Coordinates of C-alpha atoms and ligand atoms in Angstrom, one line a residue:
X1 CA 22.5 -26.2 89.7
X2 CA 19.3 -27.7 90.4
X3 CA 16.6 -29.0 87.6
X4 CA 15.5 -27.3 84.9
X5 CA 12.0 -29.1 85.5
X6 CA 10.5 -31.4 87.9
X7 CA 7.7 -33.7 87.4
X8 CA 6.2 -33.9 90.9
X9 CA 4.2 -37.2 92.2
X10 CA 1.7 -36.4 89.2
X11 CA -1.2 -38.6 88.6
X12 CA -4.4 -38.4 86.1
X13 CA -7.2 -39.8 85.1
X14 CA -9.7 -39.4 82.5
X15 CA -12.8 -40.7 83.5
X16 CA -12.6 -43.7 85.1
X17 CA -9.1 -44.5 83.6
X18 CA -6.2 -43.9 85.4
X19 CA -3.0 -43.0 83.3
X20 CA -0.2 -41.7 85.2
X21 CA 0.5 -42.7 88.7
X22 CA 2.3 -40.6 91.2
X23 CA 5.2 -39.9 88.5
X24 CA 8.3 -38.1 89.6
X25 CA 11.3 -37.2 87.7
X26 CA 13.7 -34.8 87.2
X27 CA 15.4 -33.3 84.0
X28 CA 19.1 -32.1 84.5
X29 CA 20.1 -29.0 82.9
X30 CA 21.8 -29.1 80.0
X31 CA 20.8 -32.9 79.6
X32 CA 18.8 -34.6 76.5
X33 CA 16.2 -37.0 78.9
X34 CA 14.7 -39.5 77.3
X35 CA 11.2 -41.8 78.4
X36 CA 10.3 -44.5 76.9
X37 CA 7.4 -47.0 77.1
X38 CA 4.9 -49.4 75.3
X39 CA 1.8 -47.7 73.3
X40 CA -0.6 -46.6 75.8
X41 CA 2.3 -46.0 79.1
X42 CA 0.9 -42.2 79.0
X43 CA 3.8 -40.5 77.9
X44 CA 1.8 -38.0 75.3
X45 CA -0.8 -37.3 78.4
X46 CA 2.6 -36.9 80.5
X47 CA 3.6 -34.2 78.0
X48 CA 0.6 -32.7 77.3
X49 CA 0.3 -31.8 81.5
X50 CA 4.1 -30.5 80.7
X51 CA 3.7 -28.0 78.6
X52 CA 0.1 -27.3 79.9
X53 CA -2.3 -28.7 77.7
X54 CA -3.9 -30.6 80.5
X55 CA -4.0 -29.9 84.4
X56 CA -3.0 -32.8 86.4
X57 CA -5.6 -34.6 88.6
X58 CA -3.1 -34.5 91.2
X59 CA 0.6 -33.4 91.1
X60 CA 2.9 -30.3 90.2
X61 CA 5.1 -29.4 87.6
X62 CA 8.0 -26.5 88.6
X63 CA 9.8 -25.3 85.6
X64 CA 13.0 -23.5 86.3
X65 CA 12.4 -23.3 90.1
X66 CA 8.6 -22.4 90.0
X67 CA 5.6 -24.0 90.3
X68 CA 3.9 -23.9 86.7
X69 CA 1.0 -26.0 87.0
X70 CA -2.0 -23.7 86.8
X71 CA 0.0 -21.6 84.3
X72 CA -1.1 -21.7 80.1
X73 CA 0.6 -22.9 77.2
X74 CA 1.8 -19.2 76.2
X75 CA 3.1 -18.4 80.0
X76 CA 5.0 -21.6 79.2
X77 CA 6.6 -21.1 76.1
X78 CA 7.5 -17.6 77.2
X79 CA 9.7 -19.1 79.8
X80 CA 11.5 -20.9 77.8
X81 CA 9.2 -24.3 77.2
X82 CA 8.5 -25.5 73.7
X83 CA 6.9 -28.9 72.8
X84 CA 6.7 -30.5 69.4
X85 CA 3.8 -33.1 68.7
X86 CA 2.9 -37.0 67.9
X87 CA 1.6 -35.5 64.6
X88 CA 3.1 -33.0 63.4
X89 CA 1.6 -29.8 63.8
X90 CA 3.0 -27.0 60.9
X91 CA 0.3 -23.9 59.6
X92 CA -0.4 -26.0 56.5
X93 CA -1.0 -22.7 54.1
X94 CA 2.1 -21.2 55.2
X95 CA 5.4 -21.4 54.1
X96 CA 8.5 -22.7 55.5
X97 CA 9.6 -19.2 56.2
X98 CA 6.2 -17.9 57.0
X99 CA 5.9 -20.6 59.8
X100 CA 9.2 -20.4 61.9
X101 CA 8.4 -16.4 61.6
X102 CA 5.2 -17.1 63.0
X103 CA 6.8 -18.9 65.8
X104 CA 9.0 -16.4 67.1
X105 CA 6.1 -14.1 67.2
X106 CA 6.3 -14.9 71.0
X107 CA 9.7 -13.7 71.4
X108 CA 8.6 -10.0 69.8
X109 CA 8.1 -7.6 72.4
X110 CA 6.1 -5.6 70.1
X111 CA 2.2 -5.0 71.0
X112 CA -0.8 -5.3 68.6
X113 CA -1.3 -2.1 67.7
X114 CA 2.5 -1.4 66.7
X115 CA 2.6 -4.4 64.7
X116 CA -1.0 -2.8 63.3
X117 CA 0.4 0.1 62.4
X118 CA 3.7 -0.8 61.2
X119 CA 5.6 1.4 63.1
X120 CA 9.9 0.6 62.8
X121 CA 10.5 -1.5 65.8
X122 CA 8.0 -3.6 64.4
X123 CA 9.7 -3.8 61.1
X124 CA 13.4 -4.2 63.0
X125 CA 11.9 -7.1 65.0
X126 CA 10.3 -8.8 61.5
X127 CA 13.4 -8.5 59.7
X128 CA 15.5 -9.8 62.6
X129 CA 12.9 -12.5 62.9
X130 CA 13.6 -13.6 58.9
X131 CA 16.9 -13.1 59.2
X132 CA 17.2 -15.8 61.9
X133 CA 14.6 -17.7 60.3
X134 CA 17.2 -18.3 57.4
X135 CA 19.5 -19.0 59.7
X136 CA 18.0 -22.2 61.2
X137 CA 16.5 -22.5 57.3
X138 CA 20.0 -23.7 56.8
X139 CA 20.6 -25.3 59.5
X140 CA 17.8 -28.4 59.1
X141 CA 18.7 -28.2 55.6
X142 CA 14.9 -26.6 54.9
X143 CA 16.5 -24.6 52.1
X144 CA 14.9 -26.0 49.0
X145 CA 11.8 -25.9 50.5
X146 CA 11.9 -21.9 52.2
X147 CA 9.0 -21.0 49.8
X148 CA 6.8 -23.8 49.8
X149 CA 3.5 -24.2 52.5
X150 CA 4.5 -26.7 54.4
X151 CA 1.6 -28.5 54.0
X152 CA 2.6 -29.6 50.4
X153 CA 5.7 -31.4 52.2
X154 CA 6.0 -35.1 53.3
X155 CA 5.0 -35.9 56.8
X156 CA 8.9 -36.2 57.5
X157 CA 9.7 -32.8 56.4
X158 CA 7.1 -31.3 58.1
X159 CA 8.6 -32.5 61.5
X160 CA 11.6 -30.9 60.5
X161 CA 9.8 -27.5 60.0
X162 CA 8.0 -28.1 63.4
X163 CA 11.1 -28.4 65.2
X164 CA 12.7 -25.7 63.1
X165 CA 9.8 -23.7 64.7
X166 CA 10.6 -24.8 67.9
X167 CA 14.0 -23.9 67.9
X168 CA 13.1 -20.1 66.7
X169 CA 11.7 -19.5 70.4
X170 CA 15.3 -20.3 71.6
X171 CA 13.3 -22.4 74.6
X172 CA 15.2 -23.6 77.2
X173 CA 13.7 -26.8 77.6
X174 CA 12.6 -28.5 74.3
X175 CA 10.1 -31.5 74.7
X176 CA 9.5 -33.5 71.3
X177 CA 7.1 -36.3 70.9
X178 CA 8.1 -39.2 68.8
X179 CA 10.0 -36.7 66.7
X180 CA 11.7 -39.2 64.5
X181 CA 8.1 -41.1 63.4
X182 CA 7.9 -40.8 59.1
X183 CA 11.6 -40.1 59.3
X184 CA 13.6 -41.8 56.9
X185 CA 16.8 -43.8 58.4
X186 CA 19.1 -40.5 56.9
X187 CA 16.5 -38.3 58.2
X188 CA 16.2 -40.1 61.8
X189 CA 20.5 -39.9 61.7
X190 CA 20.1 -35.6 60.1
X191 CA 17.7 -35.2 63.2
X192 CA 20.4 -36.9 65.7
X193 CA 23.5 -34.6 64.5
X194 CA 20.2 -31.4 65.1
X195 CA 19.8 -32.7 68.7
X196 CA 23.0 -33.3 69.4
X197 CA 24.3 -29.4 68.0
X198 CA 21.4 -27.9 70.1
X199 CA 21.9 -29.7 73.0
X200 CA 26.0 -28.3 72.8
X201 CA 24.8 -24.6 72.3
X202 CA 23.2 -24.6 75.5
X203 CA 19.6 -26.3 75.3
X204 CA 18.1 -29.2 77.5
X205 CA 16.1 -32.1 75.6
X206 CA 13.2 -34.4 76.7
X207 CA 12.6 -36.8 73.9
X208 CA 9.8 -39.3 74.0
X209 CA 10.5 -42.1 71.3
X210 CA 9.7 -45.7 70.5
X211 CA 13.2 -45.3 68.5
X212 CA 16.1 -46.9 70.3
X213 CA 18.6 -45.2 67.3
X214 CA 17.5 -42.1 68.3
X215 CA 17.1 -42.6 71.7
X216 CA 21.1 -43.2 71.8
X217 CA 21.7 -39.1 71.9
X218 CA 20.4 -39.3 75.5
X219 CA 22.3 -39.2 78.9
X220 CA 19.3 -40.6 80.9
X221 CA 16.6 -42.6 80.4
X222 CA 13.1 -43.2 82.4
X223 CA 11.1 -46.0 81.2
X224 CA 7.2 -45.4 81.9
X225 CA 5.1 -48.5 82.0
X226 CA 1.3 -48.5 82.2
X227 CA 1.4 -44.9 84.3
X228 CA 4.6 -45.7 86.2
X229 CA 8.3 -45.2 86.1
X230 CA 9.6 -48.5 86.3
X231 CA 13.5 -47.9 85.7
X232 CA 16.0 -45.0 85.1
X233 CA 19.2 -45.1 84.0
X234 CA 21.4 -45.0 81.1
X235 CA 19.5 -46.3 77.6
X236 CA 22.3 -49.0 77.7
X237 CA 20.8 -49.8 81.5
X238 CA 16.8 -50.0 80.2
X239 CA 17.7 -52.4 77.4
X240 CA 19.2 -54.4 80.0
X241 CA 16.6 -54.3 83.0
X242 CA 14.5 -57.1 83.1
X243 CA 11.4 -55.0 84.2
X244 CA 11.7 -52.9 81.1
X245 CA 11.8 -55.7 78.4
X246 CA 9.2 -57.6 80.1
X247 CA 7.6 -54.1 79.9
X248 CA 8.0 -54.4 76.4
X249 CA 8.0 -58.2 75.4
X250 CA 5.1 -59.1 78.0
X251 CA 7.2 -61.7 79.0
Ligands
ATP1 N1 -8.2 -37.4 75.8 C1 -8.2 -38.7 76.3 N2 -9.4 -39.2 76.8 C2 -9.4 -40.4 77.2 N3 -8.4 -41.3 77.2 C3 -7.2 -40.8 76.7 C4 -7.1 -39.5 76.2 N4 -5.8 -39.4 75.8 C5 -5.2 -40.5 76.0 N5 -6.0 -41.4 76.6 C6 -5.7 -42.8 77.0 O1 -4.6 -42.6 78.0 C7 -3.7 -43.7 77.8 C8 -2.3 -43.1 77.6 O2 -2.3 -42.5 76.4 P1 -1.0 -41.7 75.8 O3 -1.4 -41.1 74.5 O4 -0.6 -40.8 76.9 O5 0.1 -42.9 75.7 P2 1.5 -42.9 75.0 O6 2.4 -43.5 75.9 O7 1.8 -41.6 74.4 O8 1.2 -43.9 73.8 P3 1.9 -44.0 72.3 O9 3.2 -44.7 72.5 O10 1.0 -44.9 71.5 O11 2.0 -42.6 71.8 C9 -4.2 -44.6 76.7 O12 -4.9 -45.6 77.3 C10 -5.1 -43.6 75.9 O13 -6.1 -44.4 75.3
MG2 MG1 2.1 -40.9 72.6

């Protein structure tokens, strides 16, 4: 089978500053595909033109075999293509319940006015939608928390519930920004054990981290360097090519 997404030859620039540079990559299916690189390499902007915040000055991105470059964020996450964020982004007044039900909203194939008038699919498809929502509830260990708006949580729980959100879409391809950032070192190992269990149900991974612990659940890793990939390979490889430490180190 070929990729689930490609990165094609993209470059951009804002303003005068150029930030990515003719980067090409591929993301087996089924993998967890990590990229790493020093503050600044561009792999948020990267990200952001993968999920389709941004258009890339130059370049494509083809998601499951098509061309998905000039397509928006919802077209995206509808095909299976959810993305966490550097800062975690949860709806602050809602609950822990209330916001992975708001995320599967997409899934619903229920139209405005239905869900307006309350009419039964739209009350099977909201008490499938809690039902699951207690399901992966359990499963990241968000129990005690169910009822509480997840703004009242601590920045490392509120990762949890923005993955947990994530998750609800059942995407294919799950792309997570520094996910383990205000975790705590159990929390950074709880979020591994997550990965890891997602990834053996079925559902491909591109992590972006500065954390080398958590960067050990991936099978391959591209190292991005000032707008360039300068090495792929196993994690064990990157930590021992000389152009990603001096990447790194300066040295
Ligand atoms: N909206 C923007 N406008 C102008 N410059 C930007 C914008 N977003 C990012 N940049 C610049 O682009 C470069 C790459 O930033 P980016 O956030 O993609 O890096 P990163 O690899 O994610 O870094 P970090 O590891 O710190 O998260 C940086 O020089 C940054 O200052
Ligand atoms: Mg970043």
């Amino acid at each position: 089978m070929g990729s689930i997404l490609e990165v094609r030859d993209v470059s951009h620039r804002f303003g005068g500053l150029q930030v990515l540079k003719g980067v090409s990559f591929d993301v087996a299916p089924g993998s967890i595909t990590g990229l790493i690189g020093p503050n600044g390499a561009g792999k948020s902007t990267l990200f952001n033109i993968i999920s389709g915040f941004l258009t890339p000055s130059v370049g494509d991105i083809v998601f499951l075999g098509q061309t998905t470059t000039d397509r928006g964020i919802a077209a995206r996450s509808r095909a299976g293509l959810q993305r966490t964020f550097q800062t975690p982004q949860v709806f602050r007044d809602l609950t822990v319940r209330e916001n992975l039900v708001a995320g599967c909203h997409m899934r619903g194939r229920t139209g405005v006015l239905e869900a307006f008038f309350g009419l039964p699919n739209v009350r099977r498809e909201m008490a499938d939608a809690r039902r699951r929502a207690d399901e992966i509830i359990e499963r990241f260990d968000l129990g005690p928390w169910r009822e509480i708006p997840a703004g009242e949580l601590p920045a490392g729980r509120q990762r949890m519930v923005e993955l947990a959100r994530a998750v609800m879409c059942e995407p294919k391809l799950l792309c997570l920004d520094e996910p383990s950032s205000g975790l705590s070192t159990t929390e950074v190992q709880t979020l591994m054990e997550t990965l890891e269990r997602l990834n053996a149900d079925g559902m491909t991974v591109l992590l972006v981290s500065h954390d080398m612990k958590l960067m050990e659940v991936t099978s391959m890793v591209h190292a991005l360097c000032f707008g360039e990939i300068i090495a792929s390979g196993s994690l064990h490889a990157m930590r021992e090519s000389p152009r990603v430490r001096e990447a790194y180190l300066g040295t």
